[in-house]
CSV table of C-alpha atoms in Angstrom, one decimal:
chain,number,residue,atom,x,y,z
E,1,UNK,CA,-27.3,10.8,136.1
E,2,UNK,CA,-23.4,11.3,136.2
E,3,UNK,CA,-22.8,7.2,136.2
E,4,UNK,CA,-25.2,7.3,132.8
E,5,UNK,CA,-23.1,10.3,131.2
E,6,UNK,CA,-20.0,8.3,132.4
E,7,UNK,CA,-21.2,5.3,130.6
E,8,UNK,CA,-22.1,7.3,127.4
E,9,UNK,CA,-19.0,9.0,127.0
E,10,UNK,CA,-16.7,5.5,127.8
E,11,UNK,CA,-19.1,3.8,125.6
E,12,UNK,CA,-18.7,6.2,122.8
E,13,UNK,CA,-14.3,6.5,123.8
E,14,UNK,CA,-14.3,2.6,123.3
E,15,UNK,CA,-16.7,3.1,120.0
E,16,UNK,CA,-14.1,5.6,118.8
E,17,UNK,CA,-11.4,3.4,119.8
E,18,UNK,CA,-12.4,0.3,118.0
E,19,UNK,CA,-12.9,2.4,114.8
E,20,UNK,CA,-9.3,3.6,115.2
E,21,UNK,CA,-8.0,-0.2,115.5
E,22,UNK,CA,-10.0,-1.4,112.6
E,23,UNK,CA,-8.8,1.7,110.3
E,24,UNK,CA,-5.3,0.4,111.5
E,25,UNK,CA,-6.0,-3.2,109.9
E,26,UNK,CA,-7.7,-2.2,107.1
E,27,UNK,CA,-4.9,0.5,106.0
E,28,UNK,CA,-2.0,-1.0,107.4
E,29,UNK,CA,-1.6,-3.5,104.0
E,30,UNK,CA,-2.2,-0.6,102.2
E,31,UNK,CA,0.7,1.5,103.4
E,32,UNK,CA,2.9,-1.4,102.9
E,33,UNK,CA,2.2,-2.0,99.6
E,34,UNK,CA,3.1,1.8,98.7
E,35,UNK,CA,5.9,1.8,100.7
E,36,UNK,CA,6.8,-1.5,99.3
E,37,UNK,CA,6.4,0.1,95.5
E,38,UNK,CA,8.8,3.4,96.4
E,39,UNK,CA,11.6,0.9,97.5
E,40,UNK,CA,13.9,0.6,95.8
E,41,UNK,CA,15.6,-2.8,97.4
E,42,UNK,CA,11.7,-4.6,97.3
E,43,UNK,CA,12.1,-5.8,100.5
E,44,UNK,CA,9.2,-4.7,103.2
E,45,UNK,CA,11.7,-5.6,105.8
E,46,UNK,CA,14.6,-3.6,104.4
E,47,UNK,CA,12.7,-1.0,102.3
E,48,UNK,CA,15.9,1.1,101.3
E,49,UNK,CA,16.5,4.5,99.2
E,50,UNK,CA,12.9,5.7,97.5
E,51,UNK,CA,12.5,5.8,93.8
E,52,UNK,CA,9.9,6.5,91.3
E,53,UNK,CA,12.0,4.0,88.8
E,54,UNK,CA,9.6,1.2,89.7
E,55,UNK,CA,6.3,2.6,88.1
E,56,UNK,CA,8.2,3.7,85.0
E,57,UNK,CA,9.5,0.4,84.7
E,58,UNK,CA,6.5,-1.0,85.5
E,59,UNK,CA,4.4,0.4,83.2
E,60,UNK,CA,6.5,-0.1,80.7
E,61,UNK,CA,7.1,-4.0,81.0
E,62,UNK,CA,3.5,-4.6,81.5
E,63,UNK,CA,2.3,-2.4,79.0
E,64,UNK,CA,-0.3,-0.7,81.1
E,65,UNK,CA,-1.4,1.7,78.2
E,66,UNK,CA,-3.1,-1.1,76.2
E,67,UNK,CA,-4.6,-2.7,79.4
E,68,UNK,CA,-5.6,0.9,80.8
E,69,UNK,CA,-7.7,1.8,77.5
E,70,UNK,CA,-9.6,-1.7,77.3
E,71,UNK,CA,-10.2,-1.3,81.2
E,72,UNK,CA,-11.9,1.7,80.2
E,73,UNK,CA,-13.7,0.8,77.2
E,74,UNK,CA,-14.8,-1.9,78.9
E,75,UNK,CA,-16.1,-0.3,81.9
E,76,UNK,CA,-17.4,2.7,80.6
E,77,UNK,CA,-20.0,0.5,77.7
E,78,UNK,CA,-20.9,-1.8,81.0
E,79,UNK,CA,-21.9,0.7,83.1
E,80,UNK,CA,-23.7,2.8,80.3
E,81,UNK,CA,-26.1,-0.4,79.2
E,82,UNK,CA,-26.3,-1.3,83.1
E,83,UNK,CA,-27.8,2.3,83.9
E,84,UNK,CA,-29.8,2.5,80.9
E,85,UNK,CA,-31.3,-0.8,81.3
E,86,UNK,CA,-31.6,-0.5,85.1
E,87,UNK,CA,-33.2,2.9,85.1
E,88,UNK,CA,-36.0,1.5,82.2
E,89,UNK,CA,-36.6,-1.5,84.5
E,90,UNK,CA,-36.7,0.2,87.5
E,91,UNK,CA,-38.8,2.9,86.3
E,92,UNK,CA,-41.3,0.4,85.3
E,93,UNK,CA,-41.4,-1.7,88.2
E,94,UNK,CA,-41.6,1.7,90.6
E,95,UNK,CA,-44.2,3.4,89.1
E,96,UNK,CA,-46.0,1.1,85.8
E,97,UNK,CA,-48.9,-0.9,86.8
E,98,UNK,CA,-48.9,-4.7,85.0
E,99,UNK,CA,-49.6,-8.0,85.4
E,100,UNK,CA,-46.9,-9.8,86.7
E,101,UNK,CA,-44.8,-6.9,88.0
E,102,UNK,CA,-44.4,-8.6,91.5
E,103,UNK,CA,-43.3,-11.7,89.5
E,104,UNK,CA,-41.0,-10.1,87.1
E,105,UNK,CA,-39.3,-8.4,90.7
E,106,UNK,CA,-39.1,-11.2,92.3
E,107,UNK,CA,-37.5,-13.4,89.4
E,108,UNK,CA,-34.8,-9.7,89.6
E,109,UNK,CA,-34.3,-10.2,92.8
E,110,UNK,CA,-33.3,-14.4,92.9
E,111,UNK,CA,-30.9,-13.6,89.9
E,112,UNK,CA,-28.8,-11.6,92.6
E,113,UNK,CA,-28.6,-15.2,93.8
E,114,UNK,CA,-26.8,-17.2,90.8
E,115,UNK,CA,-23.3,-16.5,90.9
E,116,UNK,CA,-22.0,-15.6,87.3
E,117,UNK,CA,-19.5,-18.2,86.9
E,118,UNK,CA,-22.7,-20.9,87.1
E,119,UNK,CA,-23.9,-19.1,83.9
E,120,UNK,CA,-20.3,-19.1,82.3
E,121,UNK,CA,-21.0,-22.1,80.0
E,122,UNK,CA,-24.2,-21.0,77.9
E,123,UNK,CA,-23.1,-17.5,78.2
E,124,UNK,CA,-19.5,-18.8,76.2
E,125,UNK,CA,-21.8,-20.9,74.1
E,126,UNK,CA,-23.9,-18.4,73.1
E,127,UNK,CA,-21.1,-16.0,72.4
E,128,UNK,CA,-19.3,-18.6,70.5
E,129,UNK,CA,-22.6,-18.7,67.8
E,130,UNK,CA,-22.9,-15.8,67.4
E,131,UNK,CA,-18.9,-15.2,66.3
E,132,UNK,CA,-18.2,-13.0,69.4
E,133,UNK,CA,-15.9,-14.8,71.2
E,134,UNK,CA,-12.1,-12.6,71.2
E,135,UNK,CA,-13.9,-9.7,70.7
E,136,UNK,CA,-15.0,-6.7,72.9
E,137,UNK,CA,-18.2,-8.1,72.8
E,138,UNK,CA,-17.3,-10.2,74.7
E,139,UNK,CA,-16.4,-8.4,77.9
E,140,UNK,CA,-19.6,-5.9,77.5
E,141,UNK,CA,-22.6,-8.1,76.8
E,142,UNK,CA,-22.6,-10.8,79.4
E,143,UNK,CA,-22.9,-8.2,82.0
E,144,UNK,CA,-24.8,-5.2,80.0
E,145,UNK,CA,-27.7,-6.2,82.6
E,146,UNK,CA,-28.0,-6.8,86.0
E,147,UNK,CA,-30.6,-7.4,88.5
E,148,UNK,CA,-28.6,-5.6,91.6
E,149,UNK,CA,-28.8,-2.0,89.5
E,150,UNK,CA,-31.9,-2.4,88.5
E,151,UNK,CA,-33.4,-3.6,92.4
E,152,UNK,CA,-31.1,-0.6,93.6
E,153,UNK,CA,-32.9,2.2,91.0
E,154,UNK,CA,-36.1,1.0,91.6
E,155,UNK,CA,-35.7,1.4,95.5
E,156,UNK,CA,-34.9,4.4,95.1
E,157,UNK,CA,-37.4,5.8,92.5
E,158,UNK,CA,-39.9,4.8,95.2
E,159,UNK,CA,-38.6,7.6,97.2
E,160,UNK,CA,-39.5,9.7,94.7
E,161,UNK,CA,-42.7,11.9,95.5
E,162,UNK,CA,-45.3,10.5,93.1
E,163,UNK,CA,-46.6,14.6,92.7
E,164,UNK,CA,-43.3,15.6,91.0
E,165,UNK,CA,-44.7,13.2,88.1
E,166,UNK,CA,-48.3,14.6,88.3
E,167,UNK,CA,-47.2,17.9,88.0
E,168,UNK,CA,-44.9,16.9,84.9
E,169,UNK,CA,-47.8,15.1,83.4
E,170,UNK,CA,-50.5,18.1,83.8
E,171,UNK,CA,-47.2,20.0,81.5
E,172,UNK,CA,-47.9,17.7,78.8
E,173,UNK,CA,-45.0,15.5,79.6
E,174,UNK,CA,-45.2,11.4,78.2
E,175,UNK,CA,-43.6,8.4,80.0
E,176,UNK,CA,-40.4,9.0,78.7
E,177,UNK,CA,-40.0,13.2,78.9
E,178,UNK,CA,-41.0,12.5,83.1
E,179,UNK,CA,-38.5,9.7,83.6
E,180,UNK,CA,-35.4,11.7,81.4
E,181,UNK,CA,-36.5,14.8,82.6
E,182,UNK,CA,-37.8,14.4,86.3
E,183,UNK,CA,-37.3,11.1,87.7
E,184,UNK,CA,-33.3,10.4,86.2
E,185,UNK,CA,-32.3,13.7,87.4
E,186,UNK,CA,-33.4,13.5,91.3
E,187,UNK,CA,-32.0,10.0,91.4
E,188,UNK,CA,-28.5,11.2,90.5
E,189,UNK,CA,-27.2,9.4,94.1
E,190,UNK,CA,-28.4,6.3,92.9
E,191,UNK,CA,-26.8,6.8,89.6
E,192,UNK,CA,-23.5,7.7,90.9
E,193,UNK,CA,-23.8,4.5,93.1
E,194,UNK,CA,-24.3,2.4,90.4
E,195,UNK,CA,-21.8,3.4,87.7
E,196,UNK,CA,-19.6,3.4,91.1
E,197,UNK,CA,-20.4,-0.2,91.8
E,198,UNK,CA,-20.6,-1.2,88.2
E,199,UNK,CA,-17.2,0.3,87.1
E,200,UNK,CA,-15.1,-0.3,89.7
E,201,UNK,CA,-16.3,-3.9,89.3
E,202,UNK,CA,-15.5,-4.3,86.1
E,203,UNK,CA,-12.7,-2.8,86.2
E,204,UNK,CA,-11.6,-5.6,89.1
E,205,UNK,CA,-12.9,-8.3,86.7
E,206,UNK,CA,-10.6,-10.9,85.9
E,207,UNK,CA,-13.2,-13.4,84.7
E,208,UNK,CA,-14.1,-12.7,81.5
E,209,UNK,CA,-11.4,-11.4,80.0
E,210,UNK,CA,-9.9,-14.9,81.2
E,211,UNK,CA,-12.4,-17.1,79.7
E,212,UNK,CA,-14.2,-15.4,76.4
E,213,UNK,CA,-10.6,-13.3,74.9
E,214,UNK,CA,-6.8,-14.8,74.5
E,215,UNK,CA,-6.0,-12.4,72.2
E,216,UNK,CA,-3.0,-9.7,74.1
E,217,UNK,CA,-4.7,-6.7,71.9
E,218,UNK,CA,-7.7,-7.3,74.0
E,219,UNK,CA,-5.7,-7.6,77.8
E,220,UNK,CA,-7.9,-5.6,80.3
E,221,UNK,CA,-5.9,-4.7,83.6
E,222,UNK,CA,-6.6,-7.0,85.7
E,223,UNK,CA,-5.4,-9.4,83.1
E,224,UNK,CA,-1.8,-7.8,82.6
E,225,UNK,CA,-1.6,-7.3,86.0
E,226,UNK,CA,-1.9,-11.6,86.7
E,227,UNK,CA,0.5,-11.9,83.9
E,228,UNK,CA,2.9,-9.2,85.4
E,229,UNK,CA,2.9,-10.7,88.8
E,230,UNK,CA,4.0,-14.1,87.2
E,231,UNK,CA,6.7,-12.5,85.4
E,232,UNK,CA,8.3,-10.8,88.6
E,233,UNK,CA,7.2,-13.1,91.2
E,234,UNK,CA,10.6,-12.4,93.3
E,235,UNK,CA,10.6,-8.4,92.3
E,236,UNK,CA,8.2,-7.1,95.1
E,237,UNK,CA,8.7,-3.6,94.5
E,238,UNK,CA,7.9,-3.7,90.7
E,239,UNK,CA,5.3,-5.9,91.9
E,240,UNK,CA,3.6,-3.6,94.2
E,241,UNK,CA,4.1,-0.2,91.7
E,242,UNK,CA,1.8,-2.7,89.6
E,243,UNK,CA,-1.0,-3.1,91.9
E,244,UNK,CA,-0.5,0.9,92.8
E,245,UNK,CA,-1.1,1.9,89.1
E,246,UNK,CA,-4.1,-0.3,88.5
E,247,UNK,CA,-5.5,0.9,92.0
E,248,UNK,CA,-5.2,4.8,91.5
E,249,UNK,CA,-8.5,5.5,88.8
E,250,UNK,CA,-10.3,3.3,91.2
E,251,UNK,CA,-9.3,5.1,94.0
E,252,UNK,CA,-9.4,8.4,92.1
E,253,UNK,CA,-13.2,7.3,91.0
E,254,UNK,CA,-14.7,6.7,94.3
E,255,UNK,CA,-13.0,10.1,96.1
E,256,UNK,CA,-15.1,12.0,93.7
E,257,UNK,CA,-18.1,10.6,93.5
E,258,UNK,CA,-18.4,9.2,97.4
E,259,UNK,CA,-20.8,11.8,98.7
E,260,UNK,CA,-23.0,10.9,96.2
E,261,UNK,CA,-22.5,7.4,96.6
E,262,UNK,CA,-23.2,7.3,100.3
E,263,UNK,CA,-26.9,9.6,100.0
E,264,UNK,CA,-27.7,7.0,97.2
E,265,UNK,CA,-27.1,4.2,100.0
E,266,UNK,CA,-28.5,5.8,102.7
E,267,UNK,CA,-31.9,6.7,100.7
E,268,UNK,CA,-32.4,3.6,99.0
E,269,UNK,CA,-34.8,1.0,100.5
E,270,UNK,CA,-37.2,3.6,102.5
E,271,UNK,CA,-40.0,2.0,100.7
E,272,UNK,CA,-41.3,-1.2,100.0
């Protein structure tokens, strides 16, 4: 009995201990690039005397406050046409009965499989008809739906108890007044995990705006940022202020909304 407890607790010291090591690699980079972006001499080696002068200076020469508020436009229209289309889809194939619902899934599911850069060429085609290319169009509709958001909402309306709808409908509540009303508001976990998911990767998204927009009016973060970094290749602390100020509303996002986003992972998937 004392050998098992002595194995439990060294199992769970060395548990704890490997944690520890891998929050040391995972943060180490980190520190160094804030460190890096406070220095005033750039070098991680030889940080010198700390200054905020690099983040002023950066967001001035990479003009930040354009790139911020297409970032955000951007983002923000994504993830509102990726809920509302996942939450309609997922409603449906949760709860609606069809013909073909285990067919329209399972053609959901193997579009998680085709990487978006294999559909970049009739997407850019079709854009190009219909006049949309170098516009904001652009950067919202090729990605307004998408299979992972509505496999994830659909998951978790199954989790749902199926009396909370009974109950709604012997009210006098339709279709719509039970998934607005009932079904959207218990899933708020899973809707926190997917604008979570949906804006911080757009937000990262340096594909589009590279491919359907050249116009600078249009330059979305991730964009200025690739530019910036060419500019001041050799200047690593303006380099690294850079990557702090496009990181921070990520950051800032995800410390907000991460309790929800971890009971929307751990509940999703229960049922089949």
């Amino acid at each position: 009995m004392i050998k098992l407890i002595q194995s439990s607790k060294f199992l769970k010291s060395l548990s704890l201990a490997l944690l520890l090591l891998g929050a040391v690699i995972v943060l180490l980079p980190l520190v160094i690039v804030v460190l890096t972006s406070f220095s005033r001499v750039g070098s991680v080696n030889n940080p010198g005397e700390f200054t905020l002068a690099n983040y002023q200076e950066a967001w001035e020469r990479g003009n930040f406050l354009l790139a911020f508020a297409n970032s955000t436009l951007v983002a923000l229209a994504v993830t509102g046409f990726q809920i509302l289309t996942s939450a309609l889809a997922g409603y449906a194939l949760a709860r609606l009965q069809f013909r073909g619902r285990q067919a329209v899934l399972l053609i959901v599911l193997m579009s998680l499989i085709i990487p978006f850069q294999l559909l970049v060429i009739p997407i850019f085609l079709v854009l190009k008809w219909g006049h949309l290319i170098n516009t904001y169009a652009a950067l919202i509709l090729p990605t307004a739906v998408n299979g992972f958001g509505i496999f994830l909402l659909r998951q978790y309306f199954l989790t749902i108890p199926v009396e909370l709808e009974e109950a709604a409908a012997l009210d006098g509540a339709n279709r719509w007044q039970i998934l607005w009303q009932v079904i959207l508001p218990c899933a708020r976990p899973a809707l926190v995990t997917l604008f979570l998911f949906t804006f911080i990767g757009e937000w990262n998204d340096l594909f589009k705006p590279l491919v359907f927009t050249t116009r600078p009016e249009l330059q979305t973060v991730q964009l200025a940022l690739a530019e910036f970094q060419e500019q001041f290749t050799s200047n690593w602390s303006l380099m690294m202020a850079a990557v702090v100020i496009s990181t921070i509303p990520v950051v800032v996002l995800f410390l907000l909304g991460q309790r929800q986003f971890i009971r929307g992972i751990a509940a999703t998937g229960i049922k089949n």
